[in-house]
Coordinates of C-alpha atoms and ligand atoms in Angstrom, one line a residue:
M1120 CA 97.2 72.2 12.1
D1121 CA 93.4 72.3 11.5
A1122 CA 91.4 73.7 14.3
R1123 CA 90.1 70.2 15.1
P1124 CA 90.1 68.0 12.0
N1125 CA 86.8 66.3 11.3
L1126 CA 85.4 67.8 14.5
T1127 CA 83.7 71.1 15.3
I1128 CA 83.5 73.3 18.3
D1129 CA 80.0 72.0 19.0
Q1130 CA 81.1 70.5 22.3
L1131 CA 82.6 73.8 23.4
L1132 CA 79.5 75.7 22.4
A1133 CA 77.3 73.2 24.3
E1134 CA 79.5 73.6 27.3
L1135 CA 79.4 77.4 27.2
H1136 CA 75.6 77.2 27.0
A1137 CA 75.4 74.6 29.8
L1138 CA 77.6 76.8 32.0
A1139 CA 75.4 79.8 31.3
Q1140 CA 72.4 77.9 32.7
I1141 CA 74.2 77.7 36.1
S1142 CA 73.1 81.2 37.2
E1143 CA 71.4 82.9 40.1
A1144 CA 69.0 84.6 37.6
P1145 CA 66.9 83.1 34.8
S1146 CA 68.4 82.7 31.3
P1147 CA 69.7 84.6 29.4
V1148 CA 70.9 86.5 32.5
V1149 CA 74.1 85.1 34.0
T1150 CA 74.8 86.1 37.6
R1151 CA 77.4 84.0 39.4
V1152 CA 78.8 85.7 42.4
V1153 CA 81.9 84.0 44.0
F1154 CA 81.2 81.3 46.6
S1155 CA 77.4 81.5 45.8
E1156 CA 75.6 78.2 45.2
A1157 CA 75.7 78.9 41.5
D1158 CA 79.5 79.5 41.6
L1159 CA 80.1 76.2 43.4
R1160 CA 77.9 74.3 40.9
A1161 CA 79.7 76.0 38.0
R1162 CA 83.1 75.1 39.5
A1163 CA 82.0 71.5 39.8
Y1164 CA 80.8 71.4 36.2
V1165 CA 84.1 72.8 34.8
K1166 CA 86.2 70.6 37.1
N1167 CA 84.3 67.6 35.9
L1168 CA 85.0 68.6 32.2
C1169 CA 88.7 68.9 33.1
V1170 CA 88.7 65.4 34.7
E1171 CA 87.0 64.0 31.6
A1172 CA 89.8 65.5 29.5
D1173 CA 92.3 63.6 31.7
L1174 CA 93.7 66.7 33.4
T1175 CA 94.9 66.6 37.0
V1176 CA 92.8 69.1 39.0
S1177 CA 93.9 70.8 42.2
E1178 CA 92.7 73.9 44.2
D1179 CA 94.4 76.4 46.4
P1180 CA 92.9 77.7 49.7
I1181 CA 91.1 80.6 48.0
G1182 CA 89.6 78.3 45.3
N1183 CA 91.9 79.1 42.4
T1184 CA 91.7 75.9 40.3
F1185 CA 94.5 74.3 38.3
A1186 CA 94.0 71.6 35.7
R1187 CA 97.2 70.2 34.5
W1188 CA 98.2 68.3 31.3
Q1189 CA 101.5 66.8 32.2
G1190 CA 104.3 67.6 29.8
S1191 CA 107.1 65.1 28.8
E1192 CA 109.4 67.1 31.1
P1193 CA 107.3 67.6 34.2
A1194 CA 110.0 69.4 36.1
L1195 CA 109.8 72.4 33.7
A1196 CA 107.5 75.2 34.8
P1197 CA 104.2 75.0 32.9
V1198 CA 102.6 77.3 30.5
G1199 CA 99.3 78.6 31.9
T1200 CA 96.1 79.5 30.2
G1201 CA 92.6 80.3 31.6
S1202 CA 90.4 83.0 33.0
H1203 CA 87.4 83.2 35.4
I1204 CA 83.8 81.9 35.6
D1205 CA 82.3 84.3 38.1
A1206 CA 79.9 86.8 36.6
I1207 CA 78.7 90.2 37.7
P1208 CA 74.9 90.6 38.3
N1209 CA 73.0 90.7 35.0
A1210 CA 76.0 89.5 33.0
G1211 CA 76.3 87.5 29.8
M1212 CA 77.9 84.1 29.1
Y1213 CA 81.2 84.8 27.4
D1214 CA 83.2 87.1 29.8
G1215 CA 85.8 84.8 31.4
C1216 CA 84.0 81.6 30.4
A1217 CA 85.3 81.8 26.8
G1218 CA 88.8 81.8 28.2
V1219 CA 88.2 78.9 30.6
L1220 CA 86.3 76.6 28.3
G1221 CA 88.1 77.9 25.2
G1222 CA 91.4 77.0 27.0
L1223 CA 90.1 73.6 27.8
E1224 CA 89.0 73.1 24.2
A1225 CA 92.5 74.2 23.0
I1226 CA 94.0 71.5 25.2
R1227 CA 91.5 68.9 23.9
V1228 CA 92.4 69.9 20.3
L1229 CA 96.1 69.4 20.9
K1230 CA 95.5 66.1 22.6
H1231 CA 93.3 65.0 19.7
L1232 CA 96.0 65.9 17.2
G1233 CA 98.5 63.8 19.2
F1234 CA 100.6 66.7 20.3
Q1235 CA 102.8 66.0 23.2
P1236 CA 103.9 69.1 25.1
R1237 CA 107.3 69.2 26.6
R1238 CA 106.3 71.7 29.2
S1239 CA 103.0 71.0 31.1
I1240 CA 100.0 73.1 30.2
E1241 CA 97.9 74.3 33.1
L1242 CA 94.4 75.6 32.8
V1243 CA 93.7 78.1 35.6
I1244 CA 90.2 79.1 36.8
F1245 CA 90.7 82.1 38.9
T1246 CA 88.6 82.9 41.9
A1247 CA 86.5 86.2 41.9
E1248 CA 87.9 88.1 39.0
E1249 CA 84.8 90.3 39.4
P1250 CA 84.6 92.7 42.4
T1251 CA 81.0 92.0 43.1
R1252 CA 81.2 90.3 46.4
F1253 CA 84.2 91.7 48.1
G1254 CA 84.6 95.1 46.3
I1255 CA 88.0 94.3 44.8
G1256 CA 88.7 92.7 41.4
C1257 CA 90.9 89.8 40.6
L1258 CA 90.9 88.4 44.2
G1259 CA 92.4 85.0 43.2
S1260 CA 95.1 86.3 40.9
R1261 CA 95.9 89.3 43.1
M1262 CA 96.6 86.9 46.0
M1263 CA 98.6 84.6 43.7
A1264 CA 100.8 87.5 42.8
G1265 CA 101.2 88.5 46.5
V1266 CA 99.6 92.0 45.8
L1267 CA 96.9 91.3 48.4
E1268 CA 98.3 90.0 51.6
P1269 CA 96.4 87.3 53.5
S1270 CA 96.2 89.7 56.5
Q1271 CA 94.3 92.2 54.3
A1272 CA 92.3 89.5 52.6
V1273 CA 90.8 88.2 55.9
T1274 CA 89.4 91.6 56.6
L1275 CA 87.2 91.5 53.4
R1276 CA 83.5 91.3 53.9
D1277 CA 80.5 91.3 51.6
K1278 CA 77.5 93.6 51.9
E1279 CA 75.8 91.2 54.3
G1280 CA 78.8 91.4 56.6
C1281 CA 80.0 87.9 55.9
G1282 CA 83.8 87.6 56.0
L1283 CA 86.0 86.0 53.4
E1284 CA 87.2 83.4 55.9
D1285 CA 83.7 82.1 56.7
L1286 CA 82.6 82.2 53.0
R1287 CA 85.6 80.3 51.7
C1288 CA 85.4 77.7 54.4
H1289 CA 81.6 77.3 53.7
A1290 CA 82.5 76.9 50.0
G1291 CA 84.9 74.1 50.9
F1292 CA 88.2 75.9 50.7
S1293 CA 90.6 75.7 53.6
G1294 CA 94.3 75.9 54.4
P1295 CA 96.6 78.8 54.9
L1296 CA 96.0 81.7 52.6
E1297 CA 99.7 82.3 52.6
S1298 CA 100.1 79.3 50.3
V1299 CA 98.0 81.0 47.6
R1300 CA 100.9 83.2 46.7
L1301 CA 103.0 81.8 43.9
P1302 CA 106.7 82.5 43.3
Q1303 CA 108.2 83.9 40.2
G1304 CA 108.9 81.0 37.9
R1305 CA 105.9 78.9 39.0
F1306 CA 104.5 79.6 35.6
H1307 CA 106.9 79.8 32.6
Q1308 CA 104.4 81.9 30.7
F1309 CA 100.6 82.7 30.8
V1310 CA 98.2 83.3 27.9
E1311 CA 94.6 84.4 28.5
L1312 CA 91.9 84.1 25.8
H1313 CA 89.0 86.6 26.3
I1314 CA 86.3 88.5 24.5
E1315 CA 87.4 92.0 23.6
Q1316 CA 84.5 93.7 25.6
G1317 CA 84.9 96.6 23.2
P1318 CA 83.9 97.2 19.5
Q1319 CA 87.2 97.4 17.6
L1320 CA 87.7 93.9 16.3
E1321 CA 84.2 93.5 15.1
Q1322 CA 84.1 97.0 13.5
E1323 CA 87.4 96.4 11.7
G1324 CA 86.5 92.8 10.7
I1325 CA 89.6 91.4 12.5
A1326 CA 89.5 87.9 14.1
I1327 CA 92.2 88.2 16.7
G1328 CA 93.4 91.0 19.0
L1329 CA 96.9 90.6 20.4
V1330 CA 96.9 92.5 23.7
T1331 CA 100.1 94.5 24.3
H1332 CA 99.0 96.4 27.4
I1333 CA 96.4 96.1 30.1
A1334 CA 95.0 99.4 31.4
A1335 CA 95.5 100.4 35.1
P1336 CA 92.3 100.1 37.2
A1337 CA 91.6 101.9 40.4
S1338 CA 88.6 101.9 42.8
L1339 CA 87.6 104.2 45.6
H1340 CA 84.7 103.9 48.0
I1341 CA 83.2 107.2 49.2
V1342 CA 80.8 107.6 52.2
I1343 CA 79.0 111.0 52.5
E1344 CA 77.3 111.7 55.8
G1345 CA 74.8 114.6 55.8
E1346 CA 71.7 115.2 57.8
G1347 CA 68.4 113.5 57.3
G1348 CA 64.9 114.8 58.0
H1349 CA 61.4 115.3 56.7
A1350 CA 61.3 116.0 53.0
G1351 CA 58.4 118.3 53.4
A1352 CA 58.9 120.0 56.7
K1353 CA 62.7 120.8 56.4
L1354 CA 63.2 123.8 54.2
M1355 CA 65.9 124.1 51.6
P1356 CA 68.2 126.6 53.4
G1357 CA 70.6 124.7 55.7
R1358 CA 69.9 121.3 54.3
K1359 CA 72.8 118.8 54.3
D1360 CA 71.5 116.4 51.7
A1361 CA 74.0 113.6 51.2
L1362 CA 72.7 112.6 47.8
A1363 CA 72.9 116.1 46.4
A1364 CA 76.5 116.2 47.5
A1365 CA 77.0 112.8 45.9
A1366 CA 75.5 114.1 42.7
E1367 CA 78.2 116.9 42.6
L1368 CA 80.9 114.3 43.1
I1369 CA 79.6 112.1 40.4
L1370 CA 79.6 115.0 37.9
A1371 CA 83.0 116.2 39.1
L1372 CA 84.5 112.7 38.5
E1373 CA 83.0 112.6 35.0
A1374 CA 84.3 116.1 34.2
S1375 CA 87.8 115.2 35.5
A1376 CA 88.0 112.0 33.4
K1377 CA 86.9 114.0 30.3
S1378 CA 89.3 116.8 31.0
T1379 CA 92.4 114.7 30.5
G1380 CA 91.6 114.8 26.8
A1381 CA 92.8 111.2 26.5
I1382 CA 90.4 108.6 25.0
D1383 CA 91.9 106.0 27.4
T1384 CA 90.7 107.8 30.6
V1385 CA 87.4 106.4 31.9
A1386 CA 85.6 106.9 35.2
T1387 CA 82.4 105.4 36.5
V1388 CA 80.3 105.5 39.6
G1389 CA 78.6 102.1 39.4
I1390 CA 77.1 101.9 42.9
C1391 CA 75.1 104.5 44.8
D1392 CA 73.5 103.3 48.0
V1393 CA 71.2 105.9 49.6
F1394 CA 70.1 105.8 53.2
P1395 CA 67.4 105.7 54.4
G1396 CA 66.0 105.4 50.9
A1397 CA 62.5 106.8 51.4
V1398 CA 61.0 109.2 49.0
N1399 CA 59.9 111.6 51.7
S1400 CA 63.1 111.5 53.7
I1401 CA 66.2 113.6 53.0
P1402 CA 69.2 111.3 52.3
S1403 CA 71.4 111.3 55.3
R1404 CA 74.1 108.9 54.1
V1405 CA 75.3 107.9 50.6
R1406 CA 77.9 105.3 49.7
L1407 CA 79.5 105.5 46.2
E1408 CA 81.8 103.0 44.6
T1409 CA 83.9 104.4 41.8
D1410 CA 86.0 102.8 39.1
I1411 CA 88.7 104.8 37.4
R1412 CA 91.0 103.5 34.7
D1413 CA 93.6 104.6 32.2
T1414 CA 96.4 103.1 30.2
D1415 CA 98.6 105.7 31.9
A1416 CA 98.7 105.3 35.6
V1417 CA 100.0 108.8 36.3
R1418 CA 97.1 110.3 34.3
R1419 CA 94.7 108.0 36.2
D1420 CA 96.1 109.1 39.5
G1421 CA 95.5 112.7 38.4
V1422 CA 91.8 111.9 38.2
I1423 CA 91.9 110.3 41.6
E1424 CA 93.5 113.5 43.0
A1425 CA 90.8 115.7 41.3
L1426 CA 88.1 113.5 42.9
R1427 CA 89.7 113.9 46.3
A1428 CA 89.9 117.6 45.8
A1429 CA 86.2 117.7 44.8
C1430 CA 85.3 115.8 48.0
T1431 CA 87.2 118.3 50.2
E1432 CA 85.5 121.3 48.5
T1433 CA 82.0 119.8 48.5
A1434 CA 82.3 118.7 52.1
S1435 CA 83.2 122.2 53.3
R1436 CA 80.7 124.0 51.1
R1437 CA 77.8 121.8 51.9
G1438 CA 78.7 121.0 55.6
V1439 CA 78.7 117.3 55.0
T1440 CA 81.4 114.7 56.0
I1441 CA 83.0 112.8 53.2
N1442 CA 85.3 109.7 53.8
I1443 CA 87.3 108.3 50.9
E1444 CA 88.8 104.8 50.9
L1445 CA 91.2 103.8 48.2
I1446 CA 90.5 100.2 47.5
N1447 CA 93.1 99.6 44.8
A1448 CA 95.2 101.5 42.3
D1449 CA 97.0 99.0 40.3
P1450 CA 99.7 99.7 37.7
P1451 CA 99.1 98.7 34.1
A1452 CA 100.7 95.6 32.6
T1453 CA 102.9 95.2 29.6
C1454 CA 102.6 91.9 27.7
D1455 CA 105.5 89.8 26.8
E1456 CA 107.1 90.1 23.3
T1457 CA 108.0 86.4 23.0
I1458 CA 104.4 85.4 23.6
L1459 CA 103.1 88.1 21.4
A1460 CA 105.4 86.9 18.6
A1461 CA 104.2 83.3 19.1
M1462 CA 100.5 84.5 19.0
E1463 CA 101.2 86.5 15.9
E1464 CA 102.9 83.6 14.1
A1465 CA 100.0 81.4 15.2
A1466 CA 97.4 83.8 13.7
Q1467 CA 99.4 84.0 10.5
Q1468 CA 99.7 80.2 10.2
A1469 CA 96.0 79.8 10.9
G1470 CA 95.3 82.4 8.2
K1471 CA 93.5 84.7 10.6
T1472 CA 93.5 88.5 10.6
Y1473 CA 95.0 90.1 13.7
K1474 CA 96.0 93.4 15.2
R1475 CA 97.8 94.6 18.3
M1476 CA 95.7 96.4 20.8
V1477 CA 95.2 97.6 24.4
S1478 CA 92.9 96.0 26.9
R1479 CA 90.8 98.6 28.6
A1480 CA 89.1 96.0 30.8
Y1481 CA 91.2 94.4 33.5
H1482 CA 91.8 90.7 33.7
D1483 CA 93.6 88.2 35.8
S1484 CA 96.5 88.6 33.4
L1485 CA 97.1 92.0 35.0
F1486 CA 98.2 90.2 38.1
M1487 CA 99.8 87.1 36.5
A1488 CA 102.1 89.7 34.8
R1489 CA 103.6 90.3 38.2
I1490 CA 104.9 86.7 38.4
A1491 CA 105.2 85.5 34.8
P1492 CA 105.4 86.8 31.3
V1493 CA 101.8 87.1 30.0
A1494 CA 99.9 88.0 26.9
M1495 CA 96.2 88.0 26.0
L1496 CA 94.4 87.0 22.9
F1497 CA 91.1 88.8 22.2
I1498 CA 88.2 87.7 20.0
P1499 CA 85.4 90.0 18.9
C1500 CA 82.1 90.4 20.7
R1501 CA 79.0 91.7 19.0
G1502 CA 78.6 95.5 19.3
G1503 CA 81.4 95.6 21.8
V1504 CA 78.7 94.6 24.4
S1505 CA 79.8 93.0 27.6
H1506 CA 78.7 92.8 31.3
R1507 CA 75.1 92.5 29.8
P1508 CA 72.9 89.5 29.1
D1509 CA 73.1 90.2 25.4
E1510 CA 76.9 89.8 25.3
Y1511 CA 77.6 87.5 22.3
A1512 CA 80.6 86.0 20.5
S1513 CA 79.8 84.0 17.3
P1514 CA 80.9 80.3 17.0
Q1515 CA 83.3 81.4 14.3
W1516 CA 85.0 84.0 16.4
I1517 CA 85.3 81.6 19.3
G1518 CA 86.6 78.8 17.0
E1519 CA 89.2 81.2 15.6
G1520 CA 90.3 82.2 19.0
V1521 CA 90.6 78.6 20.2
H1522 CA 92.5 77.7 17.1
V1523 CA 95.1 80.5 17.6
L1524 CA 95.3 79.7 21.3
A1525 CA 96.0 76.0 20.6
R1526 CA 98.8 76.9 18.1
T1527 CA 100.3 79.4 20.6
L1528 CA 100.3 76.8 23.4
A1529 CA 101.8 74.3 21.1
T1530 CA 104.7 76.7 20.2
L1531 CA 105.2 77.7 23.8
T1532 CA 105.3 74.2 25.2
A1533 CA 107.2 72.4 22.4
Ligands
GLV1394 C1 86.5 93.2 34.5 O1 85.5 92.5 34.6 C2 86.5 94.6 34.4 O2 85.6 95.2 35.0 O3 87.4 95.1 33.6
MN1395 MN1 83.9 91.0 33.7
MN1396 MN1 86.5 88.9 32.3

């Protein structure tokens, strides 16, 4: 099977660039927060492409979107592929989108070649893989897997205080959130194409990463309440500076992640909101959002415990109050050997180099793994750069990924 005989991936590249233009920030920055106007326009754009490809499109009450190519035995559970199109602030154009539009291209390639799947193939566009708006990642797939209950989901609010219920209704999604959850067996298998978001494939000159495991993410929100006051008049003894306390916690977290000695342990404080945020006012309140990950959930939990201990110690020594809220601590996922073997064979037949590897980023596949066998297919990205506007995957890398995905889908649905 050629990638697309007599054709190129020009259409896919044009679509990726067109999607990147649908952003809350000027090009090349892509910012597309879930349920924003840009997100809704992007959804409409992708749904229209799916309709043009003769796929049957449906949506669930949280906005997860399914585009189905009916197999010759429609009663069989479909094989899924897809990813997300929301983007964190100041992002690039390939994270998630390569898997959505690449998945669509793989379907178009197979159609073009006259392939008739026995099982249906369903392209899935997941709602809010990124935690930007609601503070929790993989909202759509998390709910599909039943990991986030509707009763918990309705309590989610964004920074402006807007609730999930209002936001989803405003975006045009209604119906009982209970129906987002999918049973085991709803998908026969699921394969996600994604950029690596790390440097290994490019550095080693390898076209395809076959993901065997997805690392375990966790997130904690910390609020430190100290005592504000005049930055000049209040002397240093007896101060209860919430930001100084936060600085200690940030460094304690970094030290704890390094102390595991494992290359796979990572910890980040990506958000630090300071109140009142005036240069001549002692910070009275600080809010931190932390992200802690490891391939080994027990080791990751050790870092969480060390952070909790640092909070207790800092609070008592500095006389501040520290509240910690665990937002999520998800287990890692193990990918399915049958799909990995199909991807490996596809890479061999396509004459592409490949290696097995771990995904340190999380993906919707982490949650799909709860309800179906999954595997992921990585392609290189320049310099390992991601979550930045200069994120880049070459047309050749994308084409190779789509080629191997198409072959894999053909094997899994034949
Ligand atoms: C997903 O975007 C992640 O942060 O791993
Ligand atoms: Mn991302
Ligand atoms: Mn992603």
